[in-house]
Coordinates of C-alpha atoms in Angstrom, one line a residue:
X1 CA 12.7 15.0 -2.4
X2 CA 11.8 17.9 -4.6
X3 CA 8.2 17.8 -4.3
X4 CA 7.7 20.5 -6.9
X5 CA 9.9 19.0 -9.5
X6 CA 10.0 15.4 -9.0
X7 CA 6.9 14.7 -11.0
X8 CA 7.3 16.8 -14.2
X9 CA 8.4 14.3 -16.6
X10 CA 5.4 13.1 -19.0
X11 CA 5.2 9.9 -20.4
X12 CA 3.6 8.9 -23.8
X13 CA 0.3 7.5 -22.6
X14 CA -3.0 7.9 -24.6
X15 CA -5.5 7.4 -21.9
X16 CA -5.7 7.9 -18.1
X17 CA -4.2 4.6 -16.3
X18 CA -6.4 2.3 -14.4
X19 CA -5.9 2.5 -10.7
X20 CA -6.3 -0.6 -8.7
X21 CA -6.1 -0.6 -4.8
X22 CA -5.3 -3.7 -2.9
X23 CA -6.1 -3.2 0.9
X24 CA -5.9 -5.8 3.7
X25 CA -4.9 -6.3 7.3
X26 CA -1.1 -6.7 8.2
X27 CA 0.5 -10.0 6.7
X28 CA -3.0 -10.5 4.9
X29 CA -0.9 -11.4 1.6
X30 CA -2.0 -8.2 -0.1
X31 CA 1.5 -7.6 -1.1
X32 CA 1.8 -11.0 -2.7
X33 CA -1.6 -10.3 -4.5
X34 CA -0.7 -7.2 -5.7
X35 CA 2.8 -8.5 -7.0
X36 CA 1.3 -11.6 -8.7
X37 CA -1.3 -9.0 -10.6
X38 CA 1.7 -6.9 -11.6
X39 CA 3.7 -9.7 -12.8
X40 CA 0.9 -11.0 -14.9
X41 CA 0.3 -7.7 -16.6
X42 CA 4.1 -7.1 -16.9
X43 CA 5.1 -3.5 -18.3
X44 CA 1.8 -2.2 -18.4
X45 CA 1.5 -2.0 -14.7
X46 CA 3.2 0.3 -12.1
X47 CA 3.3 -0.9 -8.5
X48 CA 3.1 1.6 -5.5
X49 CA 3.3 0.5 -1.9
X50 CA 1.4 2.8 0.7
X51 CA 4.2 2.0 3.2
X52 CA 6.5 4.0 1.3
X53 CA 4.4 7.1 2.3
X54 CA 4.7 6.7 5.9
X55 CA 5.2 10.5 7.3
X56 CA 8.9 11.7 7.4
X57 CA 9.9 11.6 11.2
X58 CA 13.4 12.7 11.0
X59 CA 12.6 15.2 13.8
X60 CA 12.0 12.5 16.3
X61 CA 14.7 10.1 18.0
X62 CA 14.8 6.4 17.1
X63 CA 13.0 5.5 20.4
X64 CA 10.2 8.2 19.8
X65 CA 9.7 6.8 16.3
X66 CA 9.4 3.2 17.8
X67 CA 6.3 4.4 19.7
X68 CA 4.3 5.8 16.7
X69 CA 1.1 4.4 15.7
X70 CA 1.9 3.3 12.1
X71 CA -1.4 1.5 11.7
X72 CA -3.3 4.7 12.1
X73 CA -4.5 6.8 9.1
X74 CA -2.5 10.0 10.5
X75 CA 0.9 8.0 10.2
X76 CA 0.7 8.4 6.3
X77 CA 1.6 11.4 4.2
X78 CA -1.8 11.4 2.3
X79 CA -1.4 14.5 0.6
X80 CA 1.9 13.6 -1.0
X81 CA 0.4 10.1 -2.2
X82 CA -2.6 11.4 -3.5
X83 CA -0.6 14.0 -5.6
X84 CA 1.7 11.2 -6.7
X85 CA -1.4 9.4 -7.7
X86 CA -2.8 12.2 -9.5
X87 CA 0.4 12.8 -11.5
X88 CA 0.6 9.2 -12.6
X89 CA -2.9 9.6 -13.8
X90 CA -1.8 12.7 -16.0
X91 CA 1.1 10.4 -17.4
X92 CA 3.9 12.0 -15.3
X93 CA 6.7 9.9 -14.0
X94 CA 8.7 11.0 -10.8
X95 CA 10.3 9.9 -7.5
X96 CA 8.5 8.0 -4.5
X97 CA 10.0 7.9 -1.2
X98 CA 11.7 4.9 0.2
X99 CA 11.0 3.6 3.8
X100 CA 13.1 1.8 6.2
X101 CA 11.3 -0.4 8.7
X102 CA 14.6 -0.7 10.6
X103 CA 14.7 3.0 11.2
X104 CA 11.2 3.7 11.3
X105 CA 11.9 6.4 8.8
X106 CA 12.3 7.4 5.0
X107 CA 15.6 6.9 3.6
X108 CA 17.5 9.4 1.6
X109 CA 17.2 7.7 -1.7
X110 CA 13.9 7.7 -3.7
X111 CA 12.8 5.3 -6.3
X112 CA 11.8 6.1 -10.1
X113 CA 8.3 5.4 -11.0
X114 CA 7.0 5.5 -14.4
X115 CA 3.4 5.4 -15.3
X116 CA 1.7 2.5 -17.0
X117 CA -1.7 1.6 -18.2
X118 CA -2.2 0.4 -14.6
X119 CA -1.2 1.7 -11.3
X120 CA -1.3 -0.9 -8.7
X121 CA -1.6 0.7 -5.1
X122 CA -1.2 -1.6 -2.2
X123 CA -1.4 -1.0 1.5
X124 CA -3.5 -1.6 4.8
X125 CA -5.4 1.6 4.5
X126 CA -5.7 2.6 0.7
X127 CA -9.5 1.7 1.0
X128 CA -9.8 3.2 4.8
X129 CA -8.6 6.7 3.7
X130 CA -11.2 8.7 1.8
X131 CA -8.8 11.0 -0.2
X132 CA -6.8 7.8 -1.3
X133 CA -10.0 5.7 -1.8
X134 CA -11.4 8.6 -4.1
X135 CA -8.2 8.0 -6.7
X136 CA -8.9 4.3 -7.1
X137 CA -11.1 2.8 -9.8
X138 CA -10.9 -1.0 -8.8
X139 CA -11.1 -1.8 -5.1
X140 CA -9.7 -5.1 -3.8
X141 CA -9.6 -6.3 -0.1
X142 CA -7.4 -9.2 0.8
X143 CA -9.1 -11.2 3.7
X144 CA -7.2 -13.7 5.6
X145 CA -7.9 -15.2 9.0
X146 CA -6.8 -13.6 12.1
X147 CA -4.5 -16.3 13.4
X148 CA -2.7 -16.7 10.1
X149 CA -2.0 -12.8 9.8
X150 CA -0.5 -12.9 13.3
X151 CA 1.9 -15.8 12.8
X152 CA 3.1 -14.1 9.4
X153 CA 3.5 -10.9 10.9
X154 CA 5.6 -12.3 13.8
X155 CA 7.7 -14.5 11.4
X156 CA 7.9 -11.4 9.0
X157 CA 9.1 -8.6 11.6
X158 CA 11.7 -10.9 13.3
X159 CA 13.4 -12.5 10.3
X160 CA 13.1 -10.0 7.8
X161 CA 12.9 -6.5 9.6
X162 CA 15.2 -7.5 12.7
X163 CA 12.7 -6.7 15.4
X164 CA 12.7 -8.6 18.6
X165 CA 9.9 -11.1 19.7
X166 CA 8.7 -9.0 22.6
X167 CA 8.6 -5.9 20.7
X168 CA 6.6 -7.2 17.8
X169 CA 4.0 -8.7 20.2
X170 CA 3.9 -5.5 22.2
X171 CA 3.1 -3.4 19.1
X172 CA 0.6 -5.8 17.5
X173 CA -1.6 -5.9 21.1
X174 CA -1.0 -1.7 21.3
X175 CA -1.6 -0.6 18.0
X176 CA -1.8 -3.3 15.1
X177 CA -4.8 -5.1 16.5
X178 CA -7.0 -2.2 17.6
X179 CA -6.2 -0.3 14.3
X180 CA -7.2 -3.2 12.3
X181 CA -10.6 -3.5 13.9
X182 CA -11.2 0.5 13.9
X183 CA -9.9 1.2 10.4
X184 CA -8.8 -1.6 8.3
X185 CA -11.5 -4.3 8.6
X186 CA -14.4 -1.9 8.3
X187 CA -12.7 -0.4 4.9
X188 CA -13.8 -3.8 3.5
X189 CA -17.2 -2.6 2.7
X190 CA -15.8 -0.3 -0.1
X191 CA -14.3 -3.3 -1.9
X192 CA -15.7 -4.2 -5.3
X193 CA -13.6 -7.5 -5.0
X194 CA -12.8 -9.4 -1.9
X195 CA -10.3 -12.2 -2.2
X196 CA -10.2 -14.7 0.8
X197 CA -7.2 -16.6 1.9
X198 CA -4.4 -14.1 0.6
X199 CA -2.0 -14.7 -2.2
X200 CA -2.5 -18.4 -2.1
X201 CA -5.7 -18.0 -3.9
X202 CA -4.5 -18.2 -7.1
X203 CA -7.9 -18.7 -8.6
X204 CA -9.2 -15.3 -7.6
X205 CA -5.9 -13.6 -8.7
X206 CA -6.2 -15.2 -12.1
X207 CA -9.8 -14.0 -12.2
X208 CA -8.9 -10.4 -11.2
X209 CA -6.1 -10.4 -13.9
X210 CA -8.4 -11.7 -16.6
X211 CA -10.8 -9.0 -15.7
X212 CA -8.4 -6.1 -15.9
X213 CA -7.2 -7.5 -19.2
X214 CA -10.8 -7.2 -20.3
X215 CA -11.1 -3.8 -19.1
X216 CA -7.8 -2.6 -20.7
X217 CA -9.1 -4.0 -23.9
X218 CA -12.4 -2.1 -23.8
X219 CA -12.5 0.9 -26.3
X220 CA -13.7 2.9 -23.2
X221 CA -10.4 2.6 -21.3

C-alpha cells in the first residue's frame, strides 16, 4: 500500500468526525456492538477494525507467523493506524489493509475507507494503547463473562477461520488469556461507557446510539 499517497482524497466534511472506540476481550461481542451502532447511524458512520492493522509479517514463514503473540500491543502497526485516524479526522479518504486470519498476514488488496461524521474503531486494544486511545473521543468497553468468550472464540476460530481445536486451545492458554488480563481488561478503566453482555445487550446499544445522535445534533459537533 502506498502510505504516502493513499490518503490524499479529501471528502467534503464540515467538522472533524466524532471518533468512537469499542474495545473488549476476544469474542466479547465488541464487533457486534460496533456493527449495530454503525448500522443504526447509517451512512454517517465509517467502521474500522483494529485487526486490519496487524503488522505485515511477510518476512516470516507461515509456521513462524502462527507463533506470534497477536494479543500483545506490539503485534499492531500502531503508527499506521494512528496516521489513518488522523487522516479521517482531516476528511481524507484512503485505503486500509485487509488481514487474513488463515494466513496470519495482510492480503495484497486494500479496502477504500471514506470519512463520515462518525469514525467507529473496534478492537481488543483500542483503549489499551495510548497512542490510539488519544485519538478517540468516546470510549466504550464491551464486558462479557470469560466462559462465554472462550466458547465463542473456540467456535468462531474452528468454524469460521479454519483453525484446529488443539491449536485454538493452545493459543488461548499461551497468549490470549495472559494478554487479556495484562492489557485488555485493565484498559476498561479508560472507558466512558461499559456495556455488559456484549451484542445481546440491545438496550445499552440503543442508549449509546441515542447519545451519539444527540451529540451529532449539537451545534458544538
